[in-house]
Tab-separated table of C-alpha atoms in Angstrom:
chain	number	residue	atom	x	y	z
A	1	MET	CA	-0.017	-0.006	0.102
A	2	LYS	CA	2.852	2.393	0.922
A	3	LYS	CA	4.771	1.826	-2.246
A	4	LEU	CA	1.315	2.234	-4.187
A	5	LEU	CA	0.713	5.530	-2.627
A	6	THR	CA	4.120	6.937	-2.898
A	7	LEU	CA	3.734	5.989	-6.777
A	8	PHE	CA	0.475	7.880	-6.908
A	9	ALA	CA	1.822	10.963	-4.967
A	10	SER	CA	4.658	11.415	-7.305
A	11	MET	CA	2.418	11.123	-10.203
A	12	ALA	CA	0.328	13.486	-8.876
A	13	LEU	CA	2.768	16.153	-8.119
A	14	THR	CA	3.982	15.973	-11.727
A	15	ALA	CA	0.762	16.494	-13.259
A	16	LEU	CA	-0.965	18.799	-10.740
A	17	ALA	CA	0.866	20.765	-8.258
A	18	ALA	CA	-1.968	21.080	-5.784
A	19	CYS	CA	-4.389	18.427	-6.747
A	20	GLY	CA	-7.651	17.575	-4.357
A	21	GLY	CA	-8.733	18.616	-1.023
A	22	ASP	CA	-9.741	22.041	-0.004
A	23	ASP	CA	-6.686	23.875	-1.397
A	24	GLU	CA	-6.952	26.255	-4.438
A	25	PRO	CA	-5.057	24.840	-7.567
A	26	ARG	CA	-1.939	26.594	-8.014
A	27	ASP	CA	-1.962	26.272	-11.825
A	28	PRO	CA	-4.278	28.980	-13.194
A	29	ASN	CA	-4.945	26.824	-16.235
A	30	LEU	CA	-6.880	24.402	-14.026
A	31	GLU	CA	-9.497	27.069	-13.186
A	32	PRO	CA	-12.915	26.352	-14.866
A	33	PRO	CA	-13.382	28.370	-18.172
A	34	LYS	CA	-15.330	31.641	-17.464
A	35	ASN	CA	-18.107	30.285	-19.403
A	36	PRO	CA	-17.748	26.501	-19.530
A	37	VAL	CA	-21.097	26.012	-21.448
A	38	GLU	CA	-19.192	27.295	-24.532
A	39	SER	CA	-17.224	24.012	-24.433
A	40	VAL	CA	-20.411	21.962	-25.214
A	41	SER	CA	-22.167	22.487	-28.545
A	42	GLY	CA	-25.996	22.355	-28.358
A	43	PHE	CA	-28.451	20.486	-26.189
A	44	ALA	CA	-27.318	17.073	-25.368
A	45	ARG	CA	-29.822	14.446	-26.429
A	46	GLY	CA	-27.907	11.477	-24.894
A	47	ALA	CA	-28.251	8.107	-23.276
A	48	ASP	CA	-26.173	6.246	-20.726
A	49	ILE	CA	-25.429	2.937	-22.637
A	50	SER	CA	-22.702	1.620	-20.232
A	51	TRP	CA	-24.307	-1.996	-20.102
A	52	TYR	CA	-24.131	-2.643	-23.783
A	53	THR	CA	-20.825	-4.450	-23.839
A	54	GLU	CA	-21.946	-6.750	-21.101
A	55	MET	CA	-25.123	-7.179	-23.087
A	56	GLU	CA	-23.260	-7.988	-26.229
A	57	ALA	CA	-21.051	-10.651	-24.283
A	58	ASP	CA	-24.280	-12.153	-23.066
A	59	GLY	CA	-25.620	-12.674	-26.548
A	60	ARG	CA	-27.735	-9.664	-26.935
A	61	ARG	CA	-27.869	-7.606	-30.177
A	62	PHE	CA	-29.350	-4.421	-31.210
A	63	TYR	CA	-31.793	-3.462	-33.992
A	64	ASN	CA	-33.441	-0.507	-35.523
A	65	ASN	CA	-37.205	-0.307	-36.227
A	66	LYS	CA	-36.585	-2.121	-39.579
A	67	GLY	CA	-34.992	-5.050	-37.782
A	68	GLU	CA	-31.530	-4.170	-39.091
A	69	GLU	CA	-28.822	-4.930	-36.791
A	70	ARG	CA	-26.454	-2.195	-35.537
A	71	THR	CA	-23.897	-1.527	-32.854
A	72	CYS	CA	-25.268	0.261	-29.930
A	73	PRO	CA	-23.564	3.407	-30.387
A	74	ALA	CA	-24.529	3.491	-34.177
A	75	LEU	CA	-28.142	2.825	-33.143
A	76	MET	CA	-28.068	5.836	-30.775
A	77	LYS	CA	-26.787	7.991	-33.541
A	78	GLU	CA	-29.421	6.690	-35.911
A	79	LEU	CA	-32.090	7.563	-33.231
A	80	GLY	CA	-31.011	10.962	-33.371
A	81	MET	CA	-28.776	11.268	-30.186
A	82	ASN	CA	-25.662	13.198	-30.079
A	83	ALA	CA	-24.100	11.986	-26.781
A	84	VAL	CA	-23.521	9.122	-24.324
A	85	ARG	CA	-22.723	8.790	-20.775
A	86	LEU	CA	-20.414	5.985	-19.615
A	87	ARG	CA	-19.798	4.737	-15.908
A	88	VAL	CA	-16.537	3.722	-14.603
A	89	TRP	CA	-15.869	1.521	-11.573
A	90	VAL	CA	-12.385	1.127	-9.756
A	91	ASN	CA	-11.993	-2.831	-9.819
A	92	PRO	CA	-15.267	-4.289	-10.758
A	93	GLU	CA	-13.493	-7.633	-10.966
A	94	ASN	CA	-13.732	-7.626	-7.083
A	95	ALA	CA	-17.429	-7.897	-7.501
A	96	ALA	CA	-17.465	-10.640	-10.077
A	97	CYS	CA	-17.917	-8.155	-12.972
A	98	HIS	CA	-15.618	-7.571	-15.980
A	99	PHE	CA	-17.285	-4.486	-17.418
A	100	CYS	CA	-17.102	-0.696	-16.736
A	101	ASN	CA	-13.382	-0.793	-15.716
A	102	ALA	CA	-11.123	1.733	-17.457
A	103	ALA	CA	-10.421	-0.603	-20.551
A	104	ASP	CA	-14.129	-1.012	-21.170
A	105	VAL	CA	-14.846	2.568	-20.721
A	106	VAL	CA	-12.105	3.604	-23.324
A	107	LYS	CA	-13.303	1.012	-25.834
A	108	LYS	CA	-17.026	2.462	-25.526
A	109	ALA	CA	-15.957	6.054	-25.734
A	110	VAL	CA	-13.937	5.282	-28.821
A	111	ALA	CA	-16.858	3.636	-30.432
A	112	ALA	CA	-19.057	6.519	-29.291
A	113	GLN	CA	-16.721	9.051	-30.939
A	114	GLU	CA	-16.497	7.030	-34.115
A	115	GLN	CA	-20.367	7.681	-34.387
A	116	GLY	CA	-19.935	11.437	-33.748
A	117	LEU	CA	-21.298	11.191	-30.207
A	118	ASP	CA	-19.966	13.318	-27.613
A	119	VAL	CA	-19.058	11.545	-24.102
A	120	MET	CA	-19.770	12.017	-20.468
A	121	ILE	CA	-17.563	10.109	-18.127
A	122	ASP	CA	-19.459	9.039	-14.645
A	123	PHE	CA	-17.019	8.238	-11.893
A	124	HIS	CA	-18.575	5.996	-9.177
A	125	TYR	CA	-15.581	5.754	-7.080
A	126	SER	CA	-16.431	2.085	-6.072
A	127	ASP	CA	-15.776	-1.460	-7.363
A	128	LEU	CA	-19.588	-1.694	-8.530
A	129	TRP	CA	-22.665	0.323	-8.132
A	130	ALA	CA	-22.710	3.705	-6.097
A	131	ASP	CA	-25.989	5.143	-5.439
A	132	PRO	CA	-28.146	6.501	-2.416
A	133	SER	CA	-28.370	2.902	-1.151
A	134	ARG	CA	-24.578	2.057	-1.247
A	135	GLN	CA	-21.382	4.337	-1.448
A	136	GLU	CA	-18.817	1.539	-0.891
A	137	THR	CA	-15.041	2.457	-0.790
A	138	PRO	CA	-13.112	0.166	-3.313
A	139	LYS	CA	-11.595	-2.911	-1.617
A	140	ALA	CA	-8.090	-1.623	-2.532
A	141	TRP	CA	-8.767	1.737	-0.933
A	142	LYS	CA	-10.434	0.354	2.257
A	143	ASP	CA	-7.818	1.183	4.731
A	144	ALA	CA	-6.596	4.608	3.406
A	145	SER	CA	-6.630	7.716	5.359
A	146	LEU	CA	-8.413	11.018	4.083
A	147	ASP	CA	-5.276	12.253	2.641
A	148	GLU	CA	-4.520	8.962	0.924
A	149	LEU	CA	-8.117	8.637	-0.308
A	150	LYS	CA	-7.709	12.030	-1.859
A	151	ASP	CA	-4.673	10.930	-3.652
A	152	LEU	CA	-6.308	7.689	-4.899
A	153	VAL	CA	-9.503	9.609	-6.093
A	154	ALA	CA	-7.117	12.213	-8.044
A	155	GLU	CA	-5.211	9.463	-9.476
A	156	HIS	CA	-7.939	7.377	-10.479
A	157	THR	CA	-9.656	10.361	-12.067
A	158	ARG	CA	-6.652	11.401	-13.957
A	159	SER	CA	-5.738	7.873	-15.099
A	160	VAL	CA	-9.055	6.932	-16.598
A	161	LEU	CA	-9.440	10.317	-18.285
A	162	GLN	CA	-5.921	10.334	-19.689
A	163	GLN	CA	-6.496	6.852	-21.225
A	164	VAL	CA	-9.696	8.259	-22.834
A	165	VAL	CA	-7.966	11.294	-24.133
A	166	GLN	CA	-4.973	9.556	-25.243
A	167	ALA	CA	-7.397	7.127	-27.327
A	168	GLY	CA	-8.597	10.424	-29.231
A	169	VAL	CA	-11.637	11.123	-27.293
A	170	THR	CA	-12.218	14.522	-25.232
A	171	PRO	CA	-15.082	14.010	-22.693
A	172	LYS	CA	-17.365	17.020	-22.642
A	173	TRP	CA	-18.544	16.127	-19.332
A	174	VAL	CA	-17.246	14.627	-16.105
A	175	GLN	CA	-19.394	13.411	-13.221
A	176	VAL	CA	-17.411	13.177	-9.846
A	177	GLY	CA	-19.402	10.645	-7.972
A	178	ASN	CA	-22.712	8.961	-8.713
A	179	GLU	CA	-26.015	10.007	-6.882
A	180	THR	CA	-23.804	11.350	-3.710
A	181	ARG	CA	-26.744	12.844	-1.762
A	182	ASN	CA	-25.151	11.083	1.345
A	183	GLY	CA	-21.671	11.476	0.143
A	184	MET	CA	-19.235	8.896	-1.273
A	185	LEU	CA	-16.563	6.428	-0.341
A	186	HIS	CA	-18.347	5.661	2.961
A	187	PRO	CA	-17.427	5.746	5.745
A	188	MET	CA	-14.884	8.459	5.290
A	189	GLY	CA	-16.882	10.560	2.920
A	190	GLN	CA	-20.341	9.823	4.547
A	191	LEU	CA	-22.512	13.120	5.241
A	192	TRP	CA	-24.967	11.822	7.874
A	193	ASP	CA	-25.836	8.726	9.820
A	194	ASN	CA	-28.030	6.272	8.139
A	195	ASN	CA	-30.028	5.601	11.229
A	196	GLY	CA	-31.157	9.213	11.402
A	197	GLY	CA	-28.387	10.501	13.660
A	198	GLY	CA	-27.918	13.748	11.678
A	199	ASN	CA	-24.834	15.049	9.985
A	200	LEU	CA	-21.582	13.351	11.066
A	201	PRO	CA	-18.618	15.392	12.315
A	202	ASP	CA	-16.462	16.507	9.472
A	203	GLY	CA	-18.685	14.942	6.909
A	204	TRP	CA	-19.044	17.658	4.613
A	205	LYS	CA	-15.279	18.637	5.069
A	206	HIS	CA	-14.342	14.968	4.127
A	207	PHE	CA	-16.797	14.711	1.399
A	208	THR	CA	-15.903	17.899	-0.322
A	209	ALA	CA	-12.246	17.305	-0.018
A	210	LEU	CA	-12.627	14.066	-1.821
A	211	TYR	CA	-15.001	15.494	-4.540
A	212	MET	CA	-12.602	18.448	-5.007
A	213	ALA	CA	-9.547	15.888	-5.529
A	214	GLY	CA	-11.695	14.401	-8.273
A	215	TYR	CA	-12.791	17.904	-9.681
A	216	HIS	CA	-9.201	19.268	-9.919
A	217	ALA	CA	-7.925	16.062	-11.436
A	218	ALA	CA	-10.611	16.108	-14.120
A	219	LYS	CA	-9.955	19.744	-15.043
A	220	ALA	CA	-6.154	19.056	-15.154
A	221	VAL	CA	-6.813	16.505	-17.953
A	222	CYS	CA	-10.031	17.952	-19.528
A	223	PRO	CA	-9.935	21.664	-18.662
A	224	THR	CA	-12.981	22.566	-21.044
A	225	ALA	CA	-15.237	19.786	-19.689
A	226	LEU	CA	-18.182	20.568	-17.241
A	227	VAL	CA	-17.207	18.840	-14.106
A	228	MET	CA	-20.183	18.208	-11.801
A	229	PRO	CA	-21.699	16.695	-8.515
A	230	HIS	CA	-24.618	14.415	-9.063
A	231	LEU	CA	-27.862	14.160	-7.082
A	232	ASN	CA	-30.793	11.810	-7.329
A	233	THR	CA	-34.438	12.886	-7.443
A	234	ALA	CA	-34.366	16.234	-9.318
A	235	SER	CA	-37.868	17.021	-8.098
A	236	LYS	CA	-36.623	17.261	-4.141
A	237	VAL	CA	-36.646	21.003	-4.425
A	238	ALA	CA	-35.917	21.877	-0.896
A	239	ASP	CA	-33.497	19.108	-0.225
A	240	ASN	CA	-31.487	19.630	-3.337
A	241	ASN	CA	-31.072	23.390	-2.327
A	242	TRP	CA	-30.141	22.462	0.901
A	243	TRP	CA	-27.537	20.003	-0.244
A	244	LEU	CA	-25.956	22.383	-2.748
A	245	ASP	CA	-25.862	25.224	-0.279
A	246	GLU	CA	-23.837	22.930	2.114
A	247	PHE	CA	-21.622	21.779	-0.675
A	248	ARG	CA	-20.716	25.251	-1.521
A	249	LYS	CA	-20.314	26.318	1.865
A	250	ALA	CA	-17.746	23.506	2.354
A	251	GLY	CA	-15.874	24.742	-0.581
A	252	GLY	CA	-17.149	22.564	-3.308
A	253	LYS	CA	-16.767	23.742	-7.014
A	254	MET	CA	-18.861	22.877	-10.013
A	255	ASP	CA	-19.266	23.723	-13.691
A	256	ALA	CA	-22.674	22.040	-13.880
A	257	ILE	CA	-25.280	20.407	-11.567
A	258	ALA	CA	-26.115	16.677	-12.677
A	259	LEU	CA	-29.477	15.449	-11.664
A	260	SER	CA	-31.480	12.110	-11.925
A	261	HIS	CA	-35.069	12.285	-12.841
A	262	TYR	CA	-37.529	9.369	-12.863
A	263	PRO	CA	-41.055	10.582	-12.813
A	264	GLN	CA	-42.676	7.295	-12.058
A	265	ALA	CA	-40.380	6.184	-9.526
A	266	ASP	CA	-39.577	9.434	-7.627
A	267	GLY	CA	-42.477	9.667	-4.945
A	268	THR	CA	-42.317	13.631	-4.584
A	269	ALA	CA	-45.808	14.332	-5.985
A	270	THR	CA	-49.213	12.662	-6.560
A	271	THR	CA	-48.617	11.664	-10.104
A	272	PRO	CA	-45.797	11.462	-12.518
A	273	GLU	CA	-47.044	14.443	-14.501
A	274	ALA	CA	-46.728	16.543	-11.353
A	275	VAL	CA	-43.250	15.029	-10.545
A	276	ASN	CA	-42.358	16.063	-13.988
A	277	LYS	CA	-43.395	19.890	-13.377
A	278	GLN	CA	-41.552	19.881	-10.072
A	279	ALA	CA	-38.364	18.796	-11.950
A	280	LEU	CA	-38.620	21.174	-14.623
A	281	LEU	CA	-39.237	24.061	-12.195
A	282	TYR	CA	-36.372	23.036	-10.089
A	283	ILE	CA	-34.026	22.939	-12.981
A	284	LYS	CA	-34.988	26.535	-13.771
A	285	GLN	CA	-34.552	27.492	-10.209
A	286	ALA	CA	-31.350	25.713	-9.798
A	287	ALA	CA	-29.466	27.170	-12.858
A	288	LYS	CA	-30.505	30.672	-11.767
A	289	ALA	CA	-29.574	30.281	-7.962
A	290	TYR	CA	-26.238	28.540	-8.557
A	291	GLY	CA	-25.073	30.104	-11.984
A	292	VAL	CA	-24.459	26.807	-13.724
A	293	PRO	CA	-26.356	24.834	-16.147
A	294	VAL	CA	-28.201	21.592	-15.057
A	295	VAL	CA	-27.685	18.299	-16.762
A	296	VAL	CA	-30.154	15.741	-16.402
A	297	SER	CA	-27.731	12.711	-16.460
A	298	GLU	CA	-30.215	10.028	-15.821
A	299	PHE	CA	-33.963	9.810	-17.030
A	300	GLY	CA	-36.127	6.897	-17.234
A	301	VAL	CA	-39.842	5.721	-17.739
A	302	LYS	CA	-41.440	2.550	-17.359
A	303	THR	CA	-41.826	1.662	-21.120
A	304	GLN	CA	-42.633	-2.075	-20.537
A	305	ALA	CA	-45.601	-1.206	-18.342
A	306	ASP	CA	-47.219	1.247	-20.580
A	307	VAL	CA	-45.288	2.645	-23.672
A	308	THR	CA	-48.052	5.120	-24.459
A	309	THR	CA	-47.960	6.782	-20.956
A	310	ALA	CA	-44.107	6.393	-20.938
A	311	THR	CA	-43.883	8.187	-24.346
A	312	ARG	CA	-45.863	11.033	-23.175
A	313	LEU	CA	-44.174	11.576	-19.965
A	314	ALA	CA	-40.653	11.427	-21.877
A	315	SER	CA	-41.974	13.880	-24.638
A	316	ASP	CA	-43.381	16.317	-22.002
A	317	PHE	CA	-40.032	16.390	-20.085
A	318	MET	CA	-37.684	16.689	-22.832
A	319	ALA	CA	-39.824	19.507	-24.587
A	320	GLY	CA	-39.596	21.345	-21.076
A	321	CYS	CA	-35.982	20.996	-20.857
A	322	LYS	CA	-35.218	22.014	-24.530
A	323	GLU	CA	-37.187	25.226	-24.257
A	324	MET	CA	-35.121	26.416	-21.336
A	325	GLY	CA	-31.870	26.842	-23.462
A	326	THR	CA	-28.430	25.128	-22.730
A	327	ASP	CA	-27.358	27.827	-20.188
A	328	VAL	CA	-30.344	26.495	-17.971
A	329	CYS	CA	-30.574	22.693	-18.928
A	330	ALA	CA	-27.711	21.578	-21.103
A	331	GLY	CA	-29.250	18.161	-21.841
A	332	VAL	CA	-30.981	15.021	-20.897
A	333	PHE	CA	-29.574	11.455	-20.890
A	334	TYR	CA	-31.681	8.443	-20.922
A	335	TRP	CA	-30.537	5.828	-18.540
A	336	GLU	CA	-29.896	2.591	-20.424
A	337	PRO	CA	-32.462	2.825	-23.145
A	338	GLU	CA	-30.930	-0.489	-24.906
A	339	VAL	CA	-31.983	-2.713	-22.052
A	340	TRP	CA	-35.054	-5.036	-23.085
A	341	GLY	CA	-36.664	-8.254	-22.494
A	342	GLN	CA	-35.981	-8.567	-18.822
A	343	TRP	CA	-32.317	-8.757	-19.280
A	344	ARG	CA	-30.410	-9.060	-15.979
A	345	PRO	CA	-26.549	-8.738	-15.984
A	346	ALA	CA	-25.029	-12.160	-15.132
A	347	SER	CA	-22.952	-10.709	-12.226
A	348	TYR	CA	-26.142	-10.118	-10.302
A	349	THR	CA	-26.414	-13.849	-9.642
A	350	SER	CA	-23.488	-13.978	-7.387
A	351	TYR	CA	-23.465	-10.286	-6.275
A	352	PHE	CA	-26.812	-8.642	-6.298
A	353	ASP	CA	-29.475	-11.681	-6.025
A	354	ASN	CA	-31.939	-9.068	-4.899
A	355	TRP	CA	-31.926	-6.878	-7.867
A	356	SER	CA	-34.612	-7.573	-10.596
A	357	ALA	CA	-34.115	-6.894	-14.158
A	358	TYR	CA	-34.224	-3.013	-15.067
A	359	ASP	CA	-37.758	-2.051	-16.147
A	360	MET	CA	-37.082	1.373	-17.605
A	361	GLY	CA	-35.270	0.625	-20.690
A	362	ALA	CA	-36.688	2.101	-23.882
A	363	PHE	CA	-36.657	-0.838	-26.174
A	364	ASP	CA	-39.392	-3.554	-26.525
A	365	ALA	CA	-38.977	-7.462	-26.181
A	366	ALA	CA	-37.746	-7.861	-29.783
A	367	GLY	CA	-34.797	-5.494	-28.999
A	368	ARG	CA	-36.121	-2.661	-31.088
A	369	PRO	CA	-36.466	1.013	-29.950
A	370	THR	CA	-39.860	2.253	-28.912
A	371	SER	CA	-41.672	5.471	-29.331
A	372	VAL	CA	-40.332	6.639	-25.983
A	373	LEU	CA	-37.080	7.850	-27.847
A	374	ASN	CA	-38.826	9.802	-30.369
A	375	SER	CA	-38.282	12.971	-28.491
A	376	TRP	CA	-34.437	12.437	-28.517
A	377	ALA	CA	-34.481	12.926	-32.214
A	378	GLN	CA	-33.501	16.555	-33.432
């Protein structure tokens, strides 16, 4: 561990004089561009397609509405999308999964660029899923101190992005952490007690130090990218404002705000239509209050249950987002539209037996896109 950390520290000092933590970067080139929105051209009509290489390995194929086979990135392009989001895990092999590691992400980023699609990299800082129900520190980082974790976060962020850039792809967006409402890299970066005990001592200080380590490392490699934190449930107006206020008070920086929005799953209003309205209202409020655009980096509807209702909800939300302008809402990414037919990752058998198949993909049981994705076309 000591040898590994010494190597990381040496590499970090070479690439970034003051990386991570609460300190300001010493290199002025690492500061966010004065108007970072200019680095992204147009409204992002995107999709997270991180699962597709695992689906291919599992024998799944992708088809357009004519039944013609396509690669997943090519099909997204054909459907009118202009961007993809790709998640990255630290050592997924520790969780019996061989996808979404750095090599897999580079492969998918290159395939996306070949289709003219812009790329978002979504860092989970975990060996597998990081979300509101779990923010597990990678196995190899388990015994690290705060300072060591900051170095590890910075080096992982920098290493993955350098590999992507060296492969010829420059990410337009970088998400530092995934749905980090209760922090990340628990217990070190946890914000509050899971048993309702309130904010943990130094929780915000630790979380923000870890986030800023990723932020500065991302800006070092991709200075024009929009680097952002990510919160679940866009329609939680008061909770989101409180979180972002605390984040900024603790020294957090952001070029954009990433939000998740699932109108049929987020129980913040009586109907999915009302949840949509709440989310749209909050996007406008947040962009104005915090002076940065909002990116809806996850969106999904229950297509398999009722494609007509799902199509209407998706269309209404997309129309509302597009009307705002990219200085308010910079784009929307459908979360895993290519999933269909109750497909379930093989790794869930050994690691997540309690997870059922994802039910908010936007394809039908024959593996073809549904009308839900019509509003992603230009």
